């Protein structure tokens, strides 16, 4: 079977047990991944009831990064909810539950106890502070580690349709503060919190201090956008293809109505 992003991130973590960056990258992939959570029965409305197991280290819920891996573990088709790792961590943290990933069916088999899930949920839920600042100068970015550039590239590749592009620049605001700025251009209405969180997670899971980079949002017609384009490192965000909107929605597919555990 082809290795998944979680398989690769887990292998890198296992190969370098003392490398905090490799460990953080694995948890970043876990938060970003679509995971299939094993349920006791079919969802009822927006309520789901996961199967709970206790391997001797506390109660856990089983998740898999491929549907066929879930089926292979159970030995037959079984009810599941397909949710992001970020959402699952938040749901399990509320209940004090741990998480078992791909147990017995993949090289990325991994156990995370209740305390670990609490940490992951808190880390994924942390967002940047919002401030008001005006740009005085922008220039080419310098001095940032390759790990952050790679993390931004990987993270923004999952932000389909949230913005047209982003530019990473060195910046000076009107108060003289020097920093780096990730400037999103053409953000979709209401997408700013998700984009800011993605940038914050790229910093966190790269092991970089939060103050190393600010986030801003600009219209494509804004005069400053041309300045950003001249000197900035550009990231193109993927754009969605036209798709048919299904009549029914699975639990967790509507951000305004997250699933709840029963």
Coordinates of C-alpha atoms in Angstrom, one line a residue:
X1 CA 0.0 0.0 0.0
X2 CA 1.2 3.5 -0.8
X3 CA 2.5 5.3 2.2
X4 CA 0.3 8.2 3.5
X5 CA 1.5 11.6 4.7
X6 CA 1.0 10.4 8.2
X7 CA 3.1 7.2 7.5
X8 CA 5.9 9.3 6.3
X9 CA 5.7 11.8 9.1
X10 CA 5.6 9.0 11.7
X11 CA 8.6 7.3 10.1
X12 CA 10.6 10.5 10.2
X13 CA 9.7 11.0 13.9
X14 CA 10.6 7.4 14.7
X15 CA 14.0 7.7 12.9
X16 CA 14.9 10.8 15.0
X17 CA 13.5 10.4 18.5
X18 CA 15.4 13.4 19.8
X19 CA 14.3 15.7 17.0
X20 CA 11.6 18.0 18.3
X21 CA 11.0 19.4 14.8
X22 CA 10.2 15.9 13.4
X23 CA 7.8 15.2 16.3
X24 CA 6.0 18.5 15.8
X25 CA 5.7 17.9 12.0
X26 CA 4.0 14.5 12.8
X27 CA 1.4 16.2 15.1
X28 CA 0.9 18.9 12.5
X29 CA 0.1 16.3 9.9
X30 CA -2.2 14.6 12.4
X31 CA -4.2 17.8 12.9
X32 CA -4.5 18.5 9.2
X33 CA -5.4 14.9 8.1
X34 CA -8.9 13.7 7.4
X35 CA -9.4 10.8 9.8
X36 CA -12.0 8.1 9.9
X37 CA -13.3 7.6 13.5
X38 CA -14.8 4.3 14.3
X39 CA -18.3 4.6 15.7
X40 CA -20.7 2.3 17.7
X41 CA -23.5 3.0 15.2
X42 CA -24.6 5.3 12.4
X43 CA -24.7 9.0 13.3
X44 CA -28.0 10.3 14.6
X45 CA -28.4 13.9 13.2
X46 CA -25.2 15.7 14.2
X47 CA -24.6 13.3 17.2
X48 CA -22.0 10.6 16.9
X49 CA -21.0 7.9 19.4
X50 CA -17.4 6.6 19.0
X51 CA -16.4 3.1 20.0
X52 CA -14.3 3.4 23.1
X53 CA -11.5 1.0 24.0
X54 CA -9.1 0.7 26.9
X55 CA -5.7 -0.9 26.0
X56 CA -4.5 -0.5 29.6
X57 CA -3.4 3.1 29.3
X58 CA -6.8 4.7 29.5
X59 CA -9.9 5.1 27.3
X60 CA -9.2 5.8 23.6
X61 CA -11.1 6.2 20.4
X62 CA -9.8 4.6 17.2
X63 CA -9.1 6.7 14.1
X64 CA -7.6 5.7 10.7
X65 CA -6.2 7.8 7.9
X66 CA -7.7 5.6 5.2
X67 CA -11.2 4.0 5.1
X68 CA -9.7 0.7 4.0
X69 CA -7.5 0.7 7.1
X70 CA -10.5 1.0 9.4
X71 CA -12.2 -1.8 7.5
X72 CA -9.1 -3.9 7.7
X73 CA -8.9 -3.4 11.5
X74 CA -12.6 -4.3 12.1
X75 CA -12.6 -7.1 9.5
X76 CA -15.8 -5.8 7.9
X77 CA -17.5 -2.6 7.0
X78 CA -18.3 -0.5 10.0
X79 CA -19.8 2.9 10.8
X80 CA -17.4 5.9 10.9
X81 CA -17.3 9.7 10.9
X82 CA -14.8 11.3 8.6
X83 CA -13.5 14.4 10.4
X84 CA -10.3 16.5 10.5
X85 CA -7.7 15.5 13.1
X86 CA -8.1 19.0 14.5
X87 CA -11.8 18.6 15.1
X88 CA -11.4 15.1 16.5
X89 CA -8.8 16.3 19.0
X90 CA -11.1 19.0 20.2
X91 CA -14.0 16.5 20.6
X92 CA -11.9 14.0 22.5
X93 CA -10.3 16.5 24.7
X94 CA -13.7 17.6 26.0
X95 CA -14.3 14.0 27.1
X96 CA -10.8 13.3 28.4
X97 CA -10.3 10.5 25.8
X98 CA -7.1 9.4 24.2
X99 CA -6.6 8.5 20.5
X100 CA -5.3 5.4 18.7
X101 CA -4.1 5.9 15.2
X102 CA -4.0 3.1 12.6
X103 CA -3.5 0.5 15.3
X104 CA -2.3 -2.8 14.0
X105 CA -2.9 -1.9 10.3
X106 CA -0.2 0.6 9.3
X107 CA 3.4 1.6 10.1
X108 CA 2.0 4.8 11.6
X109 CA 0.3 2.9 14.4
X110 CA 0.4 5.3 17.3
X111 CA -1.2 5.9 20.8
X112 CA -1.9 9.3 22.3
X113 CA -3.2 9.3 25.8
X114 CA -5.8 11.8 27.2
X115 CA -3.1 14.2 28.3
X116 CA -1.5 14.1 24.9
X117 CA -4.9 14.8 23.2
X118 CA -5.4 17.8 25.5
X119 CA -2.1 19.2 24.5
X120 CA -2.8 18.6 20.8
X121 CA -6.2 20.3 21.0
X122 CA -4.8 23.3 22.9
X123 CA -1.9 23.6 20.4
X124 CA -4.2 23.4 17.4
X125 CA -6.7 25.7 19.0
X126 CA -4.2 28.5 19.7
X127 CA -4.6 31.4 17.4
X128 CA -2.5 34.6 16.9
X129 CA -3.3 37.8 18.7
X130 CA -5.1 40.4 16.5
X131 CA -3.4 43.8 16.3
X132 CA -3.7 46.9 14.1
X133 CA -0.6 48.0 12.4
X134 CA 0.3 49.9 9.2
X135 CA 3.2 48.9 6.9
X136 CA 6.0 51.4 6.4
X137 CA 8.4 49.2 4.5
X138 CA 8.5 45.8 2.9
X139 CA 11.5 43.9 1.6
X140 CA 12.6 40.4 0.7
X141 CA 12.4 37.9 3.6
X142 CA 15.7 37.0 5.3
X143 CA 16.9 34.8 8.1
X144 CA 13.9 32.5 8.4
X145 CA 14.6 28.8 8.6
X146 CA 13.8 26.4 5.8
X147 CA 11.6 24.4 8.1
X148 CA 9.2 27.4 8.3
X149 CA 9.1 27.9 4.6
X150 CA 8.4 24.2 4.0
X151 CA 5.8 24.2 6.8
X152 CA 4.0 27.2 5.2
X153 CA 4.1 25.7 1.7
X154 CA 2.6 22.4 3.1
X155 CA 0.0 24.2 5.2
X156 CA -1.2 26.6 2.5
X157 CA -1.5 23.7 0.0
X158 CA -4.4 22.5 2.2
X159 CA -6.2 25.9 2.3
X160 CA -8.1 25.4 -1.0
X161 CA -10.1 28.4 -2.0
X162 CA -9.4 30.5 1.1
X163 CA -7.3 33.1 -0.7
X164 CA -5.7 33.7 -4.1
X165 CA -2.1 33.8 -2.9
X166 CA 0.2 34.9 -0.1
X167 CA 3.5 36.8 0.0
X168 CA 6.1 36.4 2.7
X169 CA 8.1 39.6 3.3
X170 CA 10.3 41.3 5.8
X171 CA 8.4 44.3 7.2
X172 CA 8.7 47.5 9.2
X173 CA 5.5 49.1 10.6
X174 CA 4.9 52.8 11.2
X175 CA 6.0 52.3 14.9
X176 CA 9.4 51.0 13.7
X177 CA 8.7 47.4 14.6
X178 CA 10.6 44.9 12.4
X179 CA 9.2 41.5 11.7
X180 CA 8.1 39.2 8.9
X181 CA 4.7 39.3 7.4
X182 CA 2.7 36.7 5.7
X183 CA 0.3 38.8 3.5
X184 CA -2.7 37.0 2.1
X185 CA -4.2 38.5 -1.1
X186 CA -7.9 38.1 -2.1
X187 CA -9.0 36.2 1.0
X188 CA -12.5 34.7 0.7
X189 CA -15.1 36.3 2.9
X190 CA -14.8 35.0 6.5
X191 CA -11.7 33.0 5.7
X192 CA -9.3 35.3 7.7
X193 CA -9.5 33.3 11.0
X194 CA -8.7 30.0 9.3
X195 CA -5.8 31.5 7.4
X196 CA -4.4 33.2 10.5
X197 CA -4.7 29.9 12.4
X198 CA -2.9 28.0 9.5
X199 CA 0.0 30.5 9.7
X200 CA 0.1 30.3 13.4
X201 CA 0.2 26.5 13.3
X202 CA 3.0 26.6 10.7
X203 CA 5.0 28.6 13.2
X204 CA 4.1 26.4 16.2
X205 CA 4.9 23.1 14.6
X206 CA 8.1 24.4 13.1
X207 CA 9.3 25.2 16.6
X208 CA 9.5 29.0 15.8
X209 CA 8.5 31.6 18.3
X210 CA 5.1 33.3 17.5
X211 CA 6.7 36.8 17.3
X212 CA 8.7 35.8 14.2
X213 CA 5.8 36.5 11.8
X214 CA 2.7 38.6 11.5
X215 CA -0.3 37.9 9.3
X216 CA -2.1 40.5 7.1
X217 CA -4.9 40.6 4.6
X218 CA -4.9 42.7 1.4
X219 CA -7.2 43.2 -1.6
X220 CA -5.7 42.4 -5.0
X221 CA -6.3 46.1 -6.0
X222 CA -4.6 47.5 -2.9
X223 CA -1.5 49.5 -4.0
X224 CA 0.6 47.7 -1.4
X225 CA 0.0 44.4 -3.1
X226 CA 2.2 45.4 -6.0
X227 CA 5.0 46.1 -3.5
X228 CA 4.5 42.7 -1.9
X229 CA 4.7 41.0 -5.3
X230 CA 8.0 42.7 -6.2
X231 CA 9.9 41.5 -3.1
X232 CA 7.9 38.8 -1.5
X233 CA 8.2 35.0 -1.6
X234 CA 5.0 33.9 -3.2
X235 CA 2.7 31.0 -2.2
X236 CA -0.1 30.1 -4.6
X237 CA -3.1 28.6 -2.8
X238 CA -5.0 25.9 -4.7
X239 CA -8.4 26.9 -6.1
X240 CA -11.4 24.6 -6.0
X241 CA -12.8 23.1 -9.1
X242 CA -16.6 23.6 -9.7
X243 CA -18.4 20.8 -7.9
X244 CA -21.9 19.6 -7.4
X245 CA -23.2 20.4 -3.9
X246 CA -24.6 17.2 -2.3
X247 CA -28.1 17.2 -0.9
X248 CA -27.1 15.6 2.4
X249 CA -24.2 16.5 4.7
X250 CA -22.1 14.2 6.8
X251 CA -21.5 15.1 10.4
X252 CA -18.7 17.7 10.7
X253 CA -19.0 18.9 7.1
X254 CA -20.8 22.1 8.1
X255 CA -18.4 24.3 10.3
X256 CA -21.4 26.0 11.7
X257 CA -22.7 22.7 13.1
X258 CA -19.8 20.7 14.4
X259 CA -20.6 17.1 15.5
X260 CA -21.1 16.3 19.1
X261 CA -20.2 13.1 20.9
X262 CA -23.0 11.1 22.6

